[in-house]
Short mmCIF file of N, CA and C in Angstrom, two decimals:
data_model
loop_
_atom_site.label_atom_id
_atom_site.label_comp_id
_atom_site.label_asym_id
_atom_site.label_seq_id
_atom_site.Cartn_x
_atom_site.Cartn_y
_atom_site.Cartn_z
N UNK A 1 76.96 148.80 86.37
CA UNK A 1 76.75 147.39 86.09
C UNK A 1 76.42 147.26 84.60
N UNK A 2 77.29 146.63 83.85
CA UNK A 2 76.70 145.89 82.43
C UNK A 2 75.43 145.77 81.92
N UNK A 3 74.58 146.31 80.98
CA UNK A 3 73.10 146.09 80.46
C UNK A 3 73.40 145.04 79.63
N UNK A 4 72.56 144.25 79.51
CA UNK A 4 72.45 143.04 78.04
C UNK A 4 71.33 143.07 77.61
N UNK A 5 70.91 143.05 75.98
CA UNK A 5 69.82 142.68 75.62
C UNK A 5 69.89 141.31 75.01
N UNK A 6 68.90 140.42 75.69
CA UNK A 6 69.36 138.81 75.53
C UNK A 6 67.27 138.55 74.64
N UNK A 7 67.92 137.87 74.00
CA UNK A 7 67.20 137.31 72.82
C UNK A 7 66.59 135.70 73.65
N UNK A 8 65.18 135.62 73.71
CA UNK A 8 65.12 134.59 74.18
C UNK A 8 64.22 133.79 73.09
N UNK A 9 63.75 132.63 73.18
CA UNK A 9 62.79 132.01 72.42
C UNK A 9 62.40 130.57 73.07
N UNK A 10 60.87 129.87 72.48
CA UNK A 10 60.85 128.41 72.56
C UNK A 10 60.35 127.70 71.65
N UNK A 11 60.21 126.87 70.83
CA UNK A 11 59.81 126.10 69.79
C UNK A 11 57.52 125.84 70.22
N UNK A 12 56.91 126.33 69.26
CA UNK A 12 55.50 125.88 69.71
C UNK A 12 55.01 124.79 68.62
N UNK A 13 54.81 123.65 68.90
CA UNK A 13 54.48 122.64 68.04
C UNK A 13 53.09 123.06 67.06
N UNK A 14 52.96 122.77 65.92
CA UNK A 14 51.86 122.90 65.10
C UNK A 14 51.54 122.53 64.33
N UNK A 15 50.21 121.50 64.22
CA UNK A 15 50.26 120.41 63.76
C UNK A 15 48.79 120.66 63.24
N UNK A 16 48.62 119.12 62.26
CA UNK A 16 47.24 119.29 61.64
C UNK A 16 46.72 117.65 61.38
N UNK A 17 45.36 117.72 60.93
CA UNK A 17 45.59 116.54 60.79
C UNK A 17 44.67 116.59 59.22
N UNK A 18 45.28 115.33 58.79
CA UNK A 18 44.10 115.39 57.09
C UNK A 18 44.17 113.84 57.27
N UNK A 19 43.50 113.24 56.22
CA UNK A 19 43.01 112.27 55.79
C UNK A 19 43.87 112.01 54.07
N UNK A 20 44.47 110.83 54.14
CA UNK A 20 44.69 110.32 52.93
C UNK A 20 45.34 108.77 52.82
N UNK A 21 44.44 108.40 51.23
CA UNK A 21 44.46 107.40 50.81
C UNK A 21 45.52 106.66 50.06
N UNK A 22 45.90 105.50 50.82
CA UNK A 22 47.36 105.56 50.11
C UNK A 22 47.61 103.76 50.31
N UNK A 23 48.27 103.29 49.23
CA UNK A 23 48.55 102.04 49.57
C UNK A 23 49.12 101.33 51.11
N UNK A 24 50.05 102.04 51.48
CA UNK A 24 50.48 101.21 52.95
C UNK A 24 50.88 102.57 53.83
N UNK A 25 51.36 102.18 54.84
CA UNK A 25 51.21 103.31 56.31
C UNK A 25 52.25 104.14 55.33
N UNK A 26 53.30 103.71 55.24
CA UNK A 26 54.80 104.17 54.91
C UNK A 26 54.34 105.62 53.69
N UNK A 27 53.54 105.16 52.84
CA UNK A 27 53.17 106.14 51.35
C UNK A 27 51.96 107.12 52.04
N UNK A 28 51.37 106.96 52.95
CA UNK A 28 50.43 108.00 53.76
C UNK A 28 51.19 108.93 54.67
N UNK A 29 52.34 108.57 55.05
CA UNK A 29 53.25 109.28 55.88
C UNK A 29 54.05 110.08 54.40
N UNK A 30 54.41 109.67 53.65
CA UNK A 30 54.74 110.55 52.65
C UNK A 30 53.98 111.70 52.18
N UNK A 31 52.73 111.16 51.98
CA UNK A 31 52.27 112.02 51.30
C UNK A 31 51.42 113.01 52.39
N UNK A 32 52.04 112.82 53.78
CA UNK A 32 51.19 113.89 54.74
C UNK A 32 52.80 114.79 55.30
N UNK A 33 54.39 114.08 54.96
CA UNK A 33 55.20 115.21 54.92
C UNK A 33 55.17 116.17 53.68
N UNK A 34 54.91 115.32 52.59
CA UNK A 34 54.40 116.41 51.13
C UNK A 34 53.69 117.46 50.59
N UNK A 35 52.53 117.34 51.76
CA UNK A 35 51.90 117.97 51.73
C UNK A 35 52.06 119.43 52.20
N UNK A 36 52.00 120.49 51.34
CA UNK A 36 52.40 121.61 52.04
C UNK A 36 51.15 122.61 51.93
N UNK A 37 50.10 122.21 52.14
CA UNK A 37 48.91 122.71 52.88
C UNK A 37 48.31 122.92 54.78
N UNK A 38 48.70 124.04 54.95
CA UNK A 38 48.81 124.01 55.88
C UNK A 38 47.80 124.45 56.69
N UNK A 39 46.42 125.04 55.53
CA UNK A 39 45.04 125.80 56.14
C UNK A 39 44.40 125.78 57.04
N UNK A 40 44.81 124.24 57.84
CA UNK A 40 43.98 124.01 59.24
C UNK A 40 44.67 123.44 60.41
N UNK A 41 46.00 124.27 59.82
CA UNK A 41 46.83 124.01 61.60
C UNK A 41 46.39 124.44 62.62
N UNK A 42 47.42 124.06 63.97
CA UNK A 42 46.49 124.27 65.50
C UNK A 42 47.82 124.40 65.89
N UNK A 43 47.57 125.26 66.85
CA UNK A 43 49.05 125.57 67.49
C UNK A 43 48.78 124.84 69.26
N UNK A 44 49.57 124.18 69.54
CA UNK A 44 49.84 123.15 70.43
C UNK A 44 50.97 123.96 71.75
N UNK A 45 49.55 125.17 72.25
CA UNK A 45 50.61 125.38 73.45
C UNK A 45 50.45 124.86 74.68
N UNK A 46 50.31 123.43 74.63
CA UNK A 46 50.23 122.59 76.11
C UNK A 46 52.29 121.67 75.74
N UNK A 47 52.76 121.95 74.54
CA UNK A 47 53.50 121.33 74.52
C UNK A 47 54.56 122.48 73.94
N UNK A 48 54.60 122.73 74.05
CA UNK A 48 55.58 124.25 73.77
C UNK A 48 57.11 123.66 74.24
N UNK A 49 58.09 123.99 73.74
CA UNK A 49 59.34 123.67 74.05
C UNK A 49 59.82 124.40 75.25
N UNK A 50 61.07 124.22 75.78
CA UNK A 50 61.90 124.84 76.53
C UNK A 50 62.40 126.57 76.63
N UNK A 51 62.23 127.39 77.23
CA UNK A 51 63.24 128.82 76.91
C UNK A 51 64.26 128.66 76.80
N UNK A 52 65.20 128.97 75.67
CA UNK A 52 66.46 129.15 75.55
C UNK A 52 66.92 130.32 74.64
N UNK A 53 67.93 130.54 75.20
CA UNK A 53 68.52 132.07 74.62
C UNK A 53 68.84 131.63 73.13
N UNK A 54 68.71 132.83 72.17
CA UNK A 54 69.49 132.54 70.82
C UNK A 54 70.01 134.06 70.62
N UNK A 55 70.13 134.61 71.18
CA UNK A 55 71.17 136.33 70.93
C UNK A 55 71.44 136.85 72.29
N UNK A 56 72.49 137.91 72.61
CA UNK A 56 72.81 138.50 73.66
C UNK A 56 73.77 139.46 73.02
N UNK A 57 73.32 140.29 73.00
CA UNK A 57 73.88 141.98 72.96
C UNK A 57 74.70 142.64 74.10
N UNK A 58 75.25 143.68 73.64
CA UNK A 58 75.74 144.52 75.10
C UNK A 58 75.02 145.91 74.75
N UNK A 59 74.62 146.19 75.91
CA UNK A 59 73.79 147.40 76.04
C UNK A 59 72.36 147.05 75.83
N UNK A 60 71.52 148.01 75.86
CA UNK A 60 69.90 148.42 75.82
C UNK A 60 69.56 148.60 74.49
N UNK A 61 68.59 147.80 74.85
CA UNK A 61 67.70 147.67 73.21
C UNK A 61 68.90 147.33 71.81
N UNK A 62 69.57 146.47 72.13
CA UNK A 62 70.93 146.35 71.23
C UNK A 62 70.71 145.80 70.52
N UNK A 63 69.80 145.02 70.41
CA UNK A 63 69.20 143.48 68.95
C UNK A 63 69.54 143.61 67.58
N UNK A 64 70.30 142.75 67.52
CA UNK A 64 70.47 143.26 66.29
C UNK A 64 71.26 144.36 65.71
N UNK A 65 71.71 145.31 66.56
CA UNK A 65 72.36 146.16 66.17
C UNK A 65 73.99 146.38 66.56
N UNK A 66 74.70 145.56 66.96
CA UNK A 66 76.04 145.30 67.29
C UNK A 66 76.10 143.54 67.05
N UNK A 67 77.59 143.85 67.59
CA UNK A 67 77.64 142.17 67.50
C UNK A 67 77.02 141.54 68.49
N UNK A 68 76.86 140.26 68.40
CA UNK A 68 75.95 139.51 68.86
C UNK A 68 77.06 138.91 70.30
N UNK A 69 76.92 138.58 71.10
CA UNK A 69 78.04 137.64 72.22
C UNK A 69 78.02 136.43 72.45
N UNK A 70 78.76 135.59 72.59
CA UNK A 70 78.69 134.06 72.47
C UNK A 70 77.35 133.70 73.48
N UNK A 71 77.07 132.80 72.89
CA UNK A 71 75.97 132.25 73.52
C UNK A 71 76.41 131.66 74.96
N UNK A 72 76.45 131.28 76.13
CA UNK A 72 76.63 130.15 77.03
C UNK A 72 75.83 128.80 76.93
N UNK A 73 76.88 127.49 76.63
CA UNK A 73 76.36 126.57 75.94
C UNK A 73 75.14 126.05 76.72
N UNK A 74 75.18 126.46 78.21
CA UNK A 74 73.82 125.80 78.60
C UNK A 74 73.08 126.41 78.60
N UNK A 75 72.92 127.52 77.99
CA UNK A 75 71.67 128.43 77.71
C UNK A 75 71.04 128.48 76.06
N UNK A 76 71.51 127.02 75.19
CA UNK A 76 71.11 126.50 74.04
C UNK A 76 70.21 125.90 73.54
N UNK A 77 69.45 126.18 72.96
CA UNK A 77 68.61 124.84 72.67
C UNK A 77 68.77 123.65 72.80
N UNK A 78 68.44 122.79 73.58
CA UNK A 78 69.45 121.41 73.98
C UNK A 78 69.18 120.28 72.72
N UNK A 79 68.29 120.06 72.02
CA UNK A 79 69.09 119.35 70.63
C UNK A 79 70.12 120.00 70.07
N UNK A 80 70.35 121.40 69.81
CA UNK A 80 71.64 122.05 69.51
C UNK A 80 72.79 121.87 70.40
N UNK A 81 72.23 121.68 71.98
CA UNK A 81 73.83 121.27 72.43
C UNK A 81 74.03 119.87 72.74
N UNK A 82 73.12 119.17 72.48
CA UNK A 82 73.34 117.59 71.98
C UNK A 82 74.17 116.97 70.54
N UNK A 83 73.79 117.89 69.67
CA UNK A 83 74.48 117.75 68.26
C UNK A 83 76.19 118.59 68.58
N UNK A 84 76.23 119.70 69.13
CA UNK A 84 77.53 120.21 69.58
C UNK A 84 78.31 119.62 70.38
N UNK A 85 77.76 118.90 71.74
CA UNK A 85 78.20 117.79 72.63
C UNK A 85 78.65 116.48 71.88
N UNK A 86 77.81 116.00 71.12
CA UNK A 86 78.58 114.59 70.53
C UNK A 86 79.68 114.67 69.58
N UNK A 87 79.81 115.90 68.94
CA UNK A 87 80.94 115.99 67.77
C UNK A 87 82.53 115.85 68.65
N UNK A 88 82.33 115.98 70.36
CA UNK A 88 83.14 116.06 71.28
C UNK A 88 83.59 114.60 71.44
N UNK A 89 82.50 114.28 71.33
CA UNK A 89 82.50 112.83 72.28
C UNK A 89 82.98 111.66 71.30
N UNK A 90 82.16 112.51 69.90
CA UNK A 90 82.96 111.33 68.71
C UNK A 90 84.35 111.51 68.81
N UNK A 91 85.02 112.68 68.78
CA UNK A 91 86.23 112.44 68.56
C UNK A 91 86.88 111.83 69.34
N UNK A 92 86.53 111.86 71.12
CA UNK A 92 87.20 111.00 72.04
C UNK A 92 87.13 109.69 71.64
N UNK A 93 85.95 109.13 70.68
CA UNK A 93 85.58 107.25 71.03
C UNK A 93 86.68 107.18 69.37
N UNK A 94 86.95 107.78 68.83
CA UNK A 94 87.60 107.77 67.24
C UNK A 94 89.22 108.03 67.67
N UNK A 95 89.44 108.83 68.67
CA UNK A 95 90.99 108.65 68.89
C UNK A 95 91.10 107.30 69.90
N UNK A 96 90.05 106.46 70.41
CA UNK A 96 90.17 105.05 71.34
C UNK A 96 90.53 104.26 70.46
N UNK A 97 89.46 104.22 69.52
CA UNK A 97 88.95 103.01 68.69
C UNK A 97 90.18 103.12 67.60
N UNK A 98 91.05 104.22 67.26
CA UNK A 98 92.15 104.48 66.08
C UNK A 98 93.83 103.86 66.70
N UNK A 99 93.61 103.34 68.13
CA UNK A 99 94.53 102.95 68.57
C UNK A 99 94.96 101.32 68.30
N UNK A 100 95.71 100.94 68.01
CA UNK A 100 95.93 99.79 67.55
C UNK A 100 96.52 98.78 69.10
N UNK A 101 96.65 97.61 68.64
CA UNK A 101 96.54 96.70 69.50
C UNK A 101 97.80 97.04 70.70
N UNK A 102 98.77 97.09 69.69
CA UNK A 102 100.21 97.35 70.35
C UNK A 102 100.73 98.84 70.91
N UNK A 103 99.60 100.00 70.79
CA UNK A 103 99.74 101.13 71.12
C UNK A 103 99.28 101.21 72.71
N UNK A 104 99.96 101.48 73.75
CA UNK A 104 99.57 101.97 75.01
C UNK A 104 98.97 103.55 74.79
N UNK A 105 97.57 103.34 75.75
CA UNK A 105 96.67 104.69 75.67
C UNK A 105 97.66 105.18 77.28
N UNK A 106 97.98 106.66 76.78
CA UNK A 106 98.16 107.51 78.01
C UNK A 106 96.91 107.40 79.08
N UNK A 107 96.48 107.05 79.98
CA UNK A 107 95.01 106.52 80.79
C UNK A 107 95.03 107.61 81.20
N UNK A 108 95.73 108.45 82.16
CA UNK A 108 95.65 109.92 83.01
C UNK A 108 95.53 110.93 81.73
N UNK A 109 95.66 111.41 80.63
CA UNK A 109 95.73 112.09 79.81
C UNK A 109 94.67 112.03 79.07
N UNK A 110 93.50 110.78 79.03
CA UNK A 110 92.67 110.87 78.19
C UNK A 110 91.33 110.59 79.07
N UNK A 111 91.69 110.33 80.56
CA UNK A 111 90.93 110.59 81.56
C UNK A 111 90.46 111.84 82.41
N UNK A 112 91.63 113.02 82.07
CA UNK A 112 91.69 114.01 81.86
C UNK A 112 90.44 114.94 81.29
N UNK A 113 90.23 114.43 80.09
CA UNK A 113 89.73 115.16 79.01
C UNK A 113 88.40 114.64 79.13
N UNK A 114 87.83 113.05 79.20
CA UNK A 114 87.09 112.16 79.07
C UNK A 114 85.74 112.49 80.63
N UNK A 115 86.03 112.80 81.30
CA UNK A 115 85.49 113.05 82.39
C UNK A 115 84.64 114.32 82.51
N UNK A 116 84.95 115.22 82.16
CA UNK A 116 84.38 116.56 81.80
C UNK A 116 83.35 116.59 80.74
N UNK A 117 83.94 115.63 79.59
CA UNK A 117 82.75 115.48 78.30
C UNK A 117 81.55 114.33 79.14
N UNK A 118 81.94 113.67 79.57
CA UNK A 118 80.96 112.62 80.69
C UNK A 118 80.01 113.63 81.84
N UNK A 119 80.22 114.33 82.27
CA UNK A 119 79.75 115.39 82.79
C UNK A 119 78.90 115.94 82.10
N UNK A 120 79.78 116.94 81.21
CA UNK A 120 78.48 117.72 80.37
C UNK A 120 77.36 117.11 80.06
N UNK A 121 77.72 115.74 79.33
CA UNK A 121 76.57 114.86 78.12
C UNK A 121 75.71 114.15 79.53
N UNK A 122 76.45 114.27 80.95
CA UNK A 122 75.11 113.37 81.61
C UNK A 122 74.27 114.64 82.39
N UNK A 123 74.74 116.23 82.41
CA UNK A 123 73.90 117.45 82.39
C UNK A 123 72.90 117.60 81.24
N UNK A 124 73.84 117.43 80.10
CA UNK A 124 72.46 117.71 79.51
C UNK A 124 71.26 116.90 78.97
N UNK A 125 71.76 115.64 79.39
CA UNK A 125 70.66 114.66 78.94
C UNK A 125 69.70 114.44 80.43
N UNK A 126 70.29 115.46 81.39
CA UNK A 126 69.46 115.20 82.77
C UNK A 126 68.50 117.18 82.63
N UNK A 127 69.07 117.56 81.71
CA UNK A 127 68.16 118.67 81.18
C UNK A 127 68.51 119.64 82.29
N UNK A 128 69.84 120.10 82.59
CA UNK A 128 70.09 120.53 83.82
C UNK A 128 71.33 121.63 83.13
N UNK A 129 71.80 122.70 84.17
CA UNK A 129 73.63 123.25 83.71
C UNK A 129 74.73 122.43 83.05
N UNK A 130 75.26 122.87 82.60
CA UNK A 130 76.93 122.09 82.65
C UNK A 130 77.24 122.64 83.66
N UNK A 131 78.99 121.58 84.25
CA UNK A 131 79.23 121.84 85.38
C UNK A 131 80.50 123.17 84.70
N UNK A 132 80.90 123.92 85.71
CA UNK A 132 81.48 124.76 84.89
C UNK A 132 83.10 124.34 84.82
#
């Protein structure tokens, strides 16, 4: 049977808080992304992100040391397969919207295609598999 060494990870939020004086909300929010003092952060593991894979090897203890194997998209960080999912979806609503008045859309041909991306994007916004 196949060994894999699979790379996992999750995002841990860490945050701080300071105090500063500043003309309106908008210039206090500036000057608290500006700030790159970071001496009294807190690491926030009641809110810790999701597990998702970011490497997969073949063989034992492989990290790093061969090539890496495609990821499986539902095993992604899901803002990463939200940003990968819509570049899909733009192009379907950009070949609709590029059709002119007098052009007939093939309906079975782009219903085809259109249904599957509808799928995925309502998996992963339900935080679930794609269907395969």
């Amino acid at each position: 049977m196949p060994i894999f060494t699979i790379e996992t990870t999750y995002r841990l939020p860490v945050y701080r808080h300071q105090t500063y004086e500043a003309a309106t909300m908008e210039e206090a929010c500036r000057l608290a992304v500006d700030d790159d003092d970071w001496s009294t952060e807190k690491r926030d593991y009641e809110s810790a992100g999701e597990t998702y894979v970011t490497g997969i090897w073949s063989g034992e203890n492989a990290a790093y040391s061969g090539a890496a194997q495609p990821i499986p998209s539902h095993y992604v960080e899901a803002p990463h397969r939200i940003a990968l999912h819509l570049e899909v979806l733009l192009g379907l609503v950009k070949v609709f919207a590029s059709q002119s008045d007098t052009e007939q859309l093939d309906r079975a041909f782009w219903l085809e295609r259109a249904r599957p991306a509808i799928a995925k994007a309502e998996a992963i916004l339900a935080g679930g598999r794609e269907p395969d």
